Coordinates of C-alpha atoms in Angstrom, one line a residue:
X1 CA -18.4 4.1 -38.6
X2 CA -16.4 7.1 -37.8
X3 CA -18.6 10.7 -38.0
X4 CA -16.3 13.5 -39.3
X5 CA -17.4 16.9 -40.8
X6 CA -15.0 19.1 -42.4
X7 CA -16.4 22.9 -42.4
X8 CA -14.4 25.1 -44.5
X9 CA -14.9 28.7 -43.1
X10 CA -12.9 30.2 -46.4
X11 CA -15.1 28.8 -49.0
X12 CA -19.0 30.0 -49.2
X13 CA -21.8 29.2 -51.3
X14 CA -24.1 32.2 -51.3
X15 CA -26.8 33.6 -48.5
X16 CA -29.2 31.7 -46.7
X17 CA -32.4 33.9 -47.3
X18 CA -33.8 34.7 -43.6
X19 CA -37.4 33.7 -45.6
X20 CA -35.7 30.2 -44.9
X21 CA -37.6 31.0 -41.2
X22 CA -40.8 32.5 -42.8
X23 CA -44.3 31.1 -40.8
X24 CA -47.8 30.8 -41.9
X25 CA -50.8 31.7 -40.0
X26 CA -54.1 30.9 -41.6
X27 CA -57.7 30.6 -40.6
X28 CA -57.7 27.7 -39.1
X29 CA -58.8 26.4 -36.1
X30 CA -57.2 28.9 -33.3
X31 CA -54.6 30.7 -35.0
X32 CA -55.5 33.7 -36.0
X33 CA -58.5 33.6 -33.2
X34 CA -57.2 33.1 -29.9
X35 CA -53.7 32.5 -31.0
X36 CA -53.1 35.7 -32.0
X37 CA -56.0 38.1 -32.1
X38 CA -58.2 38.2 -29.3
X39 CA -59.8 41.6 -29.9
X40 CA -59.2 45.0 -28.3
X41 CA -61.8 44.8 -25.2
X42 CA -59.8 41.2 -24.0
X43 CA -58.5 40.9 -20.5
X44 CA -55.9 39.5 -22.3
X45 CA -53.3 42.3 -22.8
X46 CA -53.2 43.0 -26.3
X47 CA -51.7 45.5 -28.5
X48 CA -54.8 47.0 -30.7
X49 CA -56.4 43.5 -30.6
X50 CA -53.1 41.4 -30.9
X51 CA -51.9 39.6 -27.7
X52 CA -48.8 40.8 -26.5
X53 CA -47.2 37.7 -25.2
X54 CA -47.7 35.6 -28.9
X55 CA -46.2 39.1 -30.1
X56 CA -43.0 39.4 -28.0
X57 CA -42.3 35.3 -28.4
X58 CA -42.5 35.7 -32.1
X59 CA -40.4 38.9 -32.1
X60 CA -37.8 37.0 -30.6
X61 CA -37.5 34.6 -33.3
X62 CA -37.1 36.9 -35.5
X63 CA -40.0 36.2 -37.7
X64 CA -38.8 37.5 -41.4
X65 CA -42.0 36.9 -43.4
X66 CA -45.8 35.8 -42.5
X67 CA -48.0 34.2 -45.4
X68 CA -51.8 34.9 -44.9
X69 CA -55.3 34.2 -44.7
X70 CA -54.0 30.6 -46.6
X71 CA -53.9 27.6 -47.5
X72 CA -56.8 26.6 -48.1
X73 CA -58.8 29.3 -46.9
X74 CA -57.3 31.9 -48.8
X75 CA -59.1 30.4 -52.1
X76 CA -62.6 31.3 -50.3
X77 CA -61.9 34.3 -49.1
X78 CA -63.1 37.5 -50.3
X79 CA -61.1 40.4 -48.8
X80 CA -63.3 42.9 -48.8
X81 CA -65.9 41.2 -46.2
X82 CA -62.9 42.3 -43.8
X83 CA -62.3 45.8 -44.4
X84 CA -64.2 48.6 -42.3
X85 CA -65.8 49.4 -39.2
X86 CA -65.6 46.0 -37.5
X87 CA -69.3 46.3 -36.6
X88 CA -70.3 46.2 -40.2
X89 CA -68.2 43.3 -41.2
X90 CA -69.8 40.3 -42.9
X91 CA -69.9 37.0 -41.0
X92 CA -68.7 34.1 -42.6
X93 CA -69.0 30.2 -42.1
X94 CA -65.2 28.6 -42.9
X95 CA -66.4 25.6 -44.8
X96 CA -62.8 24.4 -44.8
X97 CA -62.2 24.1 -41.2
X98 CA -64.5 23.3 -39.2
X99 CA -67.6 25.2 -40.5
X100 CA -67.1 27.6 -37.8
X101 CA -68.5 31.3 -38.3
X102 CA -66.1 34.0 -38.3
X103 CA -67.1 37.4 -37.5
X104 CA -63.9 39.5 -40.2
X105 CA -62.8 41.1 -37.4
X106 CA -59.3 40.3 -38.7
X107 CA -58.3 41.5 -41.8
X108 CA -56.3 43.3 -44.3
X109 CA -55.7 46.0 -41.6
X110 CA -55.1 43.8 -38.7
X111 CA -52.7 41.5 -40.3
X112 CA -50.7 44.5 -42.0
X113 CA -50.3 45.4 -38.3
X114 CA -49.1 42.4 -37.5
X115 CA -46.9 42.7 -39.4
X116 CA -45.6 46.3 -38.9
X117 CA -45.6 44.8 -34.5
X118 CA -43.4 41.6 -35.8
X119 CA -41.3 44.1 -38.5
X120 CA -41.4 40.8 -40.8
X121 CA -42.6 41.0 -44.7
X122 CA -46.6 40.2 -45.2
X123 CA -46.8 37.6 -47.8
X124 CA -50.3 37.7 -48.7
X125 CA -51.9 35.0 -51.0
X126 CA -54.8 36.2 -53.2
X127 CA -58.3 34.2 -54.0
X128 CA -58.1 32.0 -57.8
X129 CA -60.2 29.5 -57.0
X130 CA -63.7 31.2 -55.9
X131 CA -62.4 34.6 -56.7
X132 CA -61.8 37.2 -59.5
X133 CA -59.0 38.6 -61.6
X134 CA -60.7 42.4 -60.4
X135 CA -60.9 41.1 -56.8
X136 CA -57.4 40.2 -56.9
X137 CA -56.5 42.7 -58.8
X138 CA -58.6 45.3 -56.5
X139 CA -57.0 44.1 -53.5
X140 CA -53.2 44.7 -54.6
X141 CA -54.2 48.7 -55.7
X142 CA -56.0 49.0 -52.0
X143 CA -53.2 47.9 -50.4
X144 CA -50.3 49.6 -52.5
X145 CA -51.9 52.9 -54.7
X146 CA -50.8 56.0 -53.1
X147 CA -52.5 58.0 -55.8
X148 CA -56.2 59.4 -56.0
X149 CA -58.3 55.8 -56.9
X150 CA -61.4 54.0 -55.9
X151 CA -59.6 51.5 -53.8
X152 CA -57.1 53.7 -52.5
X153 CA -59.3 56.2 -51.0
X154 CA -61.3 53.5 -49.4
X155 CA -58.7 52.3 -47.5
X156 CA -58.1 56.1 -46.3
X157 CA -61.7 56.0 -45.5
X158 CA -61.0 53.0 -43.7
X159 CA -58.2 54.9 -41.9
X160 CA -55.0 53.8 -43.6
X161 CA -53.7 56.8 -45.1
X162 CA -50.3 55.9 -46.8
X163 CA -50.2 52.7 -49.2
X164 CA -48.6 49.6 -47.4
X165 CA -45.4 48.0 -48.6
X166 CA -46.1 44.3 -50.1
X167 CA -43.5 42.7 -51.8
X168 CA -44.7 39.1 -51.6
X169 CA -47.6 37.9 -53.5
X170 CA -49.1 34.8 -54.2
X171 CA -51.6 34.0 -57.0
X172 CA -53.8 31.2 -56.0
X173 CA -53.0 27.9 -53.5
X174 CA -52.8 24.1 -53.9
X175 CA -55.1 24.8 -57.3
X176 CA -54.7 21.1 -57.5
X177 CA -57.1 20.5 -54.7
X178 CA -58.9 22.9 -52.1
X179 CA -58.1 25.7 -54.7
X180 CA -60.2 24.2 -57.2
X181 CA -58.9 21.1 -58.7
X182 CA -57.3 22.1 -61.6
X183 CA -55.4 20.6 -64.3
X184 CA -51.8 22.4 -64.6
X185 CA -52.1 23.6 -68.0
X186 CA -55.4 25.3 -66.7
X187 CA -54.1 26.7 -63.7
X188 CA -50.7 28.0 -65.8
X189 CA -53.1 30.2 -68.3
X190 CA -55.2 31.1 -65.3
X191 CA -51.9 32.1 -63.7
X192 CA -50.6 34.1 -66.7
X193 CA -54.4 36.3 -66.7
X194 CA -54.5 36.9 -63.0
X195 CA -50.4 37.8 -62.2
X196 CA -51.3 40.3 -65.3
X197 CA -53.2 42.2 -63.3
X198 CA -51.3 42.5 -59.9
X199 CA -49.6 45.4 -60.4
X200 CA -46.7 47.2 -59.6
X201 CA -47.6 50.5 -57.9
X202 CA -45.2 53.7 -57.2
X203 CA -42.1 52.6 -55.6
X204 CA -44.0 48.8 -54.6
X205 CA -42.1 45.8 -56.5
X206 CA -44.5 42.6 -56.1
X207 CA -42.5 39.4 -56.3
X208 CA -45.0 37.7 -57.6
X209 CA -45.8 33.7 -56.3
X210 CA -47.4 30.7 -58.9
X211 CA -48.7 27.8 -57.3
X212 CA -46.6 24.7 -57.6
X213 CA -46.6 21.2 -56.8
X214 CA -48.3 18.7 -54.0
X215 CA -45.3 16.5 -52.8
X216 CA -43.9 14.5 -56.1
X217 CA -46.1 16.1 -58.9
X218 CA -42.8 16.8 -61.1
X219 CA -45.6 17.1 -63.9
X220 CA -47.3 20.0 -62.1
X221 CA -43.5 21.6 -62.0
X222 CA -42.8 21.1 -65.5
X223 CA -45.9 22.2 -66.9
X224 CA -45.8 25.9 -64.8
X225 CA -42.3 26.5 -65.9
X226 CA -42.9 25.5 -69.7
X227 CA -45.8 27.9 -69.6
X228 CA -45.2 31.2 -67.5
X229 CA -41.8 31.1 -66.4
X230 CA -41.1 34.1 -67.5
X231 CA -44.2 35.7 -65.5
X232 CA -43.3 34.4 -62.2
X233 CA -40.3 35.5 -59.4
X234 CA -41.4 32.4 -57.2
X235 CA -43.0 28.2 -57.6
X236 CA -44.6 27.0 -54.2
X237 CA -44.3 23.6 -53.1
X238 CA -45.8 21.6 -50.5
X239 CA -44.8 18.6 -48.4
X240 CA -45.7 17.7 -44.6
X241 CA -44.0 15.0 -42.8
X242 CA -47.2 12.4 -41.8
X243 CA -46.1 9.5 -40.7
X244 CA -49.2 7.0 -41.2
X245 CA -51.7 7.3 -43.5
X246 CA -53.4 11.0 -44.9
X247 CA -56.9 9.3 -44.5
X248 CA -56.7 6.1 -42.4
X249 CA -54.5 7.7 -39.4
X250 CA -51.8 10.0 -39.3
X251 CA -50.3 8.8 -36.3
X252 CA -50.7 10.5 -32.2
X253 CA -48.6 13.6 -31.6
X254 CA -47.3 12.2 -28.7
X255 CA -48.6 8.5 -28.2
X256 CA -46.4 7.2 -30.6
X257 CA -44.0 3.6 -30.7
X258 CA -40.7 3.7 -31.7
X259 CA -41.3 2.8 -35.5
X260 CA -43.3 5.7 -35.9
X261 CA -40.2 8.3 -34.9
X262 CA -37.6 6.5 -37.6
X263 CA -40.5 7.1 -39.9
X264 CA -41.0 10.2 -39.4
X265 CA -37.1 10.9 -39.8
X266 CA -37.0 9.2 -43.0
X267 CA -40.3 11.8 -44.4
X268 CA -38.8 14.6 -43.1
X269 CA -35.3 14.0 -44.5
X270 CA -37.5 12.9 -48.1
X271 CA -37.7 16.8 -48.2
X272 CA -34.1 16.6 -49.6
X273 CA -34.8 14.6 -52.7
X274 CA -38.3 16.5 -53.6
X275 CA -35.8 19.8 -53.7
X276 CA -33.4 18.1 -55.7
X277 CA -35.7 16.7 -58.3
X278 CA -38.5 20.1 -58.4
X279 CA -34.9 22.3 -58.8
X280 CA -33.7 20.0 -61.6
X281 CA -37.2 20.5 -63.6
X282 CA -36.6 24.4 -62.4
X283 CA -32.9 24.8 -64.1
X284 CA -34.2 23.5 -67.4
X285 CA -36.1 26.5 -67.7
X286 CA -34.5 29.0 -64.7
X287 CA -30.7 27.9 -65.1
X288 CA -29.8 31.2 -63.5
X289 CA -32.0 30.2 -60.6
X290 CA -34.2 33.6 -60.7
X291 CA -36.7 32.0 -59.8
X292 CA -37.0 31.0 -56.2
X293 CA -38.6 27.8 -54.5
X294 CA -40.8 28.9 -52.3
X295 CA -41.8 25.8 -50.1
X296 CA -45.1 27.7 -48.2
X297 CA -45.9 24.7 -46.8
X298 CA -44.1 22.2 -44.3
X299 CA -44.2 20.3 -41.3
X300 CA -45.1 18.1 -39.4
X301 CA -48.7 16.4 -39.8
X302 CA -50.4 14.2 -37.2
X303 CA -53.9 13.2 -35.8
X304 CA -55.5 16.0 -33.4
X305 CA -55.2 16.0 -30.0
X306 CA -58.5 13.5 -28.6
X307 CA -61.5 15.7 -27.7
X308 CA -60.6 18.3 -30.2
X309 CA -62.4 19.6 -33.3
X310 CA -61.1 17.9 -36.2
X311 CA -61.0 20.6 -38.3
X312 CA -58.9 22.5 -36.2
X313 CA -56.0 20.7 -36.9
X314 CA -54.5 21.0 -33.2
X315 CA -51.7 18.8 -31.9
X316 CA -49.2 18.3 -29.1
X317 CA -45.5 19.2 -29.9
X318 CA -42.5 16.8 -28.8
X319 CA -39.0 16.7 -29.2
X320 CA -39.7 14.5 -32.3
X321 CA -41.1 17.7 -34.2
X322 CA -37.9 19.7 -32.8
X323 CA -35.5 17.0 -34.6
X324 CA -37.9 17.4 -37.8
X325 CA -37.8 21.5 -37.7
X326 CA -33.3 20.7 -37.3
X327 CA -33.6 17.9 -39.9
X328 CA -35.5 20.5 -42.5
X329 CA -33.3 23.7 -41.8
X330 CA -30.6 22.1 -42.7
X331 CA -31.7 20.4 -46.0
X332 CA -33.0 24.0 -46.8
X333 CA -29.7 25.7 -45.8
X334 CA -28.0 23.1 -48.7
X335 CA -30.4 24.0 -51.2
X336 CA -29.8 27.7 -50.4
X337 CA -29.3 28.7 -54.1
X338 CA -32.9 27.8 -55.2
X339 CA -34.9 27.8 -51.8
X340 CA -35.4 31.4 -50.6
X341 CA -38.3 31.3 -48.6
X342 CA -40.3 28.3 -46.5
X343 CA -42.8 29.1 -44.8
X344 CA -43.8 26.3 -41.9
X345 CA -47.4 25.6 -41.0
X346 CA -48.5 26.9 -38.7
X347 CA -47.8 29.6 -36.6
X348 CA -49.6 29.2 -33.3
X349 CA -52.0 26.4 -32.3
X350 CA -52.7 24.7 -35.2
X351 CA -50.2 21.7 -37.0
X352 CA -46.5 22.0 -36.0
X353 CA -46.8 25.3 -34.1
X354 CA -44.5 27.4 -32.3
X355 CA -47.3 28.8 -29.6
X356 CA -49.4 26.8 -28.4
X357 CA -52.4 28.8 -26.6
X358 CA -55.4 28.3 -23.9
X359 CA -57.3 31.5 -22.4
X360 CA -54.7 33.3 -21.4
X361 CA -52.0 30.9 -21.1
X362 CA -49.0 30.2 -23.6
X363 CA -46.4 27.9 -24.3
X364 CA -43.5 27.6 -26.3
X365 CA -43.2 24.0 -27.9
X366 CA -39.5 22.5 -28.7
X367 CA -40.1 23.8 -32.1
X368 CA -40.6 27.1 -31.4
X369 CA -36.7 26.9 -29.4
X370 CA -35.2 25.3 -32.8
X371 CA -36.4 28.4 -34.3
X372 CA -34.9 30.4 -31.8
X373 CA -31.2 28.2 -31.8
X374 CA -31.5 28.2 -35.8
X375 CA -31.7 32.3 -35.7
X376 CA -28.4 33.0 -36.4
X377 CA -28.3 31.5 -39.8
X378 CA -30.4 34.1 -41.1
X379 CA -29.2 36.2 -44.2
X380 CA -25.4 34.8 -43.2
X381 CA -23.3 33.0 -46.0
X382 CA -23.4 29.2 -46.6
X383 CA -20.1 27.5 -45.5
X384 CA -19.1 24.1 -47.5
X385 CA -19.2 21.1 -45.8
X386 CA -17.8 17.8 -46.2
X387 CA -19.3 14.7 -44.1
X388 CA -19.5 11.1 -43.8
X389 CA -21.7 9.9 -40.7
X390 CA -22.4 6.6 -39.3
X391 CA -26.2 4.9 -40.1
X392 CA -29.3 5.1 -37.8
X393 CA -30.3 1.6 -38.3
X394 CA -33.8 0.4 -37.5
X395 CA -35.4 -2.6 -38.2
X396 CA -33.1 -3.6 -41.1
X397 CA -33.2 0.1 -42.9
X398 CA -30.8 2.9 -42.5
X399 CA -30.7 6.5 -42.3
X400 CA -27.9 9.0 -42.0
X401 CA -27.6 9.5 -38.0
X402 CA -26.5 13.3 -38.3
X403 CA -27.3 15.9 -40.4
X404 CA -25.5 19.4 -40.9
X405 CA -25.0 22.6 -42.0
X406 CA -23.0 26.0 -41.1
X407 CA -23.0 29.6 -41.9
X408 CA -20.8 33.0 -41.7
X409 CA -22.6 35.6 -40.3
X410 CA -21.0 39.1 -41.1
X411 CA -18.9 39.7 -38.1
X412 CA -17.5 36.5 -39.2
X413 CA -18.8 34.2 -36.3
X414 CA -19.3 30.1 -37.8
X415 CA -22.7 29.0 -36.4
X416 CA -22.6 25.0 -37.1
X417 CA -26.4 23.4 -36.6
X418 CA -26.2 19.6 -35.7
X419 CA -29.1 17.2 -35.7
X420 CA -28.6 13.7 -34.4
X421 CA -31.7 11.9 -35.4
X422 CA -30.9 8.5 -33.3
X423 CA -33.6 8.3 -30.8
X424 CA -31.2 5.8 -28.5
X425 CA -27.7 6.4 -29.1
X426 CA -25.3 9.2 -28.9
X427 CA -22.6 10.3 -31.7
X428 CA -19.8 11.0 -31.2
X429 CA -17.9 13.6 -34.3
X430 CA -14.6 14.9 -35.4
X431 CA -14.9 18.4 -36.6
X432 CA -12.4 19.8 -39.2
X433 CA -12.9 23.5 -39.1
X434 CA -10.6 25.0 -41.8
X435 CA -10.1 28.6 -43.5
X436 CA -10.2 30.0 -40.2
X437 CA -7.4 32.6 -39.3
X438 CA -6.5 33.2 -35.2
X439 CA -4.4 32.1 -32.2
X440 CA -7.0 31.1 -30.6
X441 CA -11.1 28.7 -31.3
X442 CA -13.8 30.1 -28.9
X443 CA -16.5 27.5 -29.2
X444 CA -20.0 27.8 -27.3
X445 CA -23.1 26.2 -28.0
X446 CA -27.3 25.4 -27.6
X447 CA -28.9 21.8 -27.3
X448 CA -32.4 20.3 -27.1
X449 CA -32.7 17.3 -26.2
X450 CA -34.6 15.1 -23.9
X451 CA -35.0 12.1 -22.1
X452 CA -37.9 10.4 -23.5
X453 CA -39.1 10.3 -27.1
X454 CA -42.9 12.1 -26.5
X455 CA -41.2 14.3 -24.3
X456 CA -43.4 17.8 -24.5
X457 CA -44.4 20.6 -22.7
X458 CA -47.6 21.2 -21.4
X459 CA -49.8 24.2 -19.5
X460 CA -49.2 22.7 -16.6
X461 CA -45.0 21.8 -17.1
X462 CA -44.0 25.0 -19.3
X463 CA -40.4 23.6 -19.1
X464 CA -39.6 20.0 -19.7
X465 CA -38.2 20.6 -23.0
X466 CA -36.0 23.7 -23.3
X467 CA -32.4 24.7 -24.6
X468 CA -29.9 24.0 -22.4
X469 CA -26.2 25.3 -22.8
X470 CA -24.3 22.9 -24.5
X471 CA -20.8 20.9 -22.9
X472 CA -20.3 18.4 -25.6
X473 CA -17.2 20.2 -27.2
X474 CA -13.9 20.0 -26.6
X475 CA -11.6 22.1 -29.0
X476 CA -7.7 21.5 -30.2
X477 CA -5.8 23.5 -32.7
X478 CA -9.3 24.2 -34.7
X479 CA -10.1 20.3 -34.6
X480 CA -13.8 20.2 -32.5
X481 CA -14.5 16.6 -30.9
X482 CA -18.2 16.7 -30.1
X483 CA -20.6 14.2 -28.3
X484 CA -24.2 14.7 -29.5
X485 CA -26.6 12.6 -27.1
X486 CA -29.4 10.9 -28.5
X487 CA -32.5 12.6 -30.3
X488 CA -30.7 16.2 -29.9
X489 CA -30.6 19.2 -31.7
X490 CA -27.2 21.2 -31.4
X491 CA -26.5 24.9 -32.9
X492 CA -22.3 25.4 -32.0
X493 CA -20.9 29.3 -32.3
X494 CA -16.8 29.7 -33.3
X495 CA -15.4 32.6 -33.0

């Protein structure tokens, strides 16, 4: 079957959010440890504590938004154990991963300065399941009150002077499970008491973040909206692509048969239909689509790496995760009128991670490069799109071989992101650009690909998978005719 796309330059459908790129870094294994703070008297350079080269290779993906301390952490933590003179800071054992004592010496004030180094939003998610409404609600005035108050001359003490600026804020995470098991109608009134209480101070506008729903739980959706709708700018959801078993065996990172790669395509592209059916459950109650999904959670989930801690959730990164990080970008760049922030787990070290880390060395993993290719759709306008692709077949089931979408960005340059899912044959397309006004179609463009499906890089090979610039596209009187090689991920610029 013939591939054509038709992008139409002159008809858009609203602004991919740049949140679309937002990241997660949570206390976990080594990523905030290690990964990103390695404390002020390291021979690591660092900047106050934070290591520079994490720093300058998330600065160049333009990293819009950070969620911390969780996940599943955040529901045990208790922020004031990591406030003050780091000396005096309460150790901690993190029961959740890997029972592991942590010494505080990151918290509110280290990751706010994370922040300020990346200039991204902090999206901090506050304690319902082991904590209280005037914890919560104590933590929101320390970091935000600019007036005379308890909390707000503490953190002057502690040598903050102005109030920060927070804008995201969520109450509570996966209160299904790790954050406490709860039904939904408990966690909705629980939700309604505690968002009462984070409040809006001075000039600081809290878009505030419920909880929502594990994978499928359209129950879980319904039930939040019914009850607090009205109380909430934001509904989580969470979804990882595993392709074996949760409990019995997720599958190896890079050890993997070729059954297990169409598998994992097929998860990652059931992120489309979870949108669809969550957003339908949303507009019964949000028609206007205020409210924004808010998918903090996503990625890809395997076994660790063999002679790791288990708890520290570490794996290897190939080009399969690359085509998964494509595959999800552009499901979320379709859905751009109700997603306006994802948020992919995590950030360095730990699940699908951009940074991978060890002493003093660093890598950037395929992932990370998709990031970097996928930049340019952020805050630019959704173009329509018309398609009809061949199938991906594999033992007797099919998927879509190519996915797409495009943007306009506002000096009016069309990025088009290809993914070409096939891990053993190339595709060849037709591309219809239309709406487009000029004498003359400049095309350019970025690929990852790679020769072998586990293909990754390691300490040892920093390189082996990489962007490359991209030959596959001949152009004609607006008409593109472009060769995709197998498993690749493509980003074109036409201007």
């Amino acid at each position: 079957m013939k591939n054509n796309v038709i992008v139409n330059a002159d008809i858009t459908k609203g602004k991919i959010n740049k949140n679309i790129y937002g990241h997660f870094a949570e206390h976990l294994g080594r990523c905030i440890y290690e990964g990103i703070w390695v404390g002020e008297d390291s021979s690591i350079p660092n900047t106050k504590g934070i290591r520079n080269d994490v720093l300058a290779a998330l600065k160049n993906i333009k990293v819009p938004v950070l969620r911390w301390p969780g996940g599943c952490f955040a529901d045990e933590y208790h922020w004031k154990d990591g406030v003050g003179p780091r000396e005096n800071r309460k150790r901690m054992v993190n029961t959740h991963w890997g029972g592991v004592v942590e010494n505080n010496h990151f918290g509110t004030h280290e990751f706010m300065l994370l922040c300020e180094l990346l200039e991204c939003e902090p999206y901090i998610c506050g304690n319902v399941g082991s904590g209280t409404v005037q914890e919560m609600s104590e933590w929101v005035e320390y970091m935000t009150f600019e007036g005379e108050s308890p909390m707000a001359n503490w953190r002057r003490e502690n040598g903050q002077d102005e109030p920060w600026k927070l804008k995201y804020f969520g109450v509570g995470n996966e209160n299904w499970g790790c954050g406490g098991n709860m039904r939904p109608e408990y966690y909705a009134d629980l939700y309604r008491r505690y968002q009462t209480y984070v409040r809006n101070y001075g000039g600081n506008k809290i878009y505030k973040i419920a909880g929502g729903a594990n994978v499928d739980d359209y129950n879980w959706t319904e039930v939040l909206m019914k009850n607090a709708h009205w109380l909430m700018d934001g509904l989580s959801l969470h979804y990882y692509t595993i392709p074996g078993d949760f409990w019995l065996g997720k599958g190896s990172a890079i050890d993997f048969p070729e059954d297990e790669w169409f598998i994992t395509m097929k998860k990652a592209l059931h992120m489309d239909q979870l949108i669809t059916k969550h957003s339908t459950i949303m507009d019964k109650y949000d028609p206007d689509k205020r409210i924004g999904m808010i998918i903090d959670e996503w990625g890809t989930w395997f076994d660790v790496e063999p002679g790791t801690n288990p708890g520290f959730l570490y794996q290897q990164n190939t080009i399969r995760d690359a085509l998964v990080a494509g595959l999800h970008f552009n499901i979320f760049h379709n859905h751009a009128d109700r997603v306006q922030m994802t948020n992919i787990a995590q950030t360095v070290n730990v699940l699908q991670a951009m940074i991978l880390t060890e002493g003093e060395k660093m890598i950037l993993t395929p992932t990370y490069h998709v990031f970097d290719m996928y930049k340019v759709h952020q805050d630019a306008e959704l173009l329509a799109v018309d398609s009809t692709f061949g199938s991906y077949e594999y033992n007797g089931e099919t998927l879509p071989q190519v996915t797409v979408s495009a943007s306009k960005n506002a000096e009016g340059i069309v990025h088009i992101s290809l993914c070409n899912i096939d891990h053993q044959n190339e595709a060849v397309l037709d591309l219809d650009l239309r709406g487009v006004i000029g004498v003359e179609t400049k095309v350019s463009g970025t690929i990852i690909t790679a020769d072998s499906m586990n293909a990754h890089n390691t300490f040892e090979q920093l390189e082996v998978v990489k962007p490359a610039a991209f030959t596959g596209v001949s152009v004609e009187n607006n008409k593109l005719s472009i060769k995709l090689p197998a498993m690749s991920v493509v980003t074109l610029a036409v201007e």
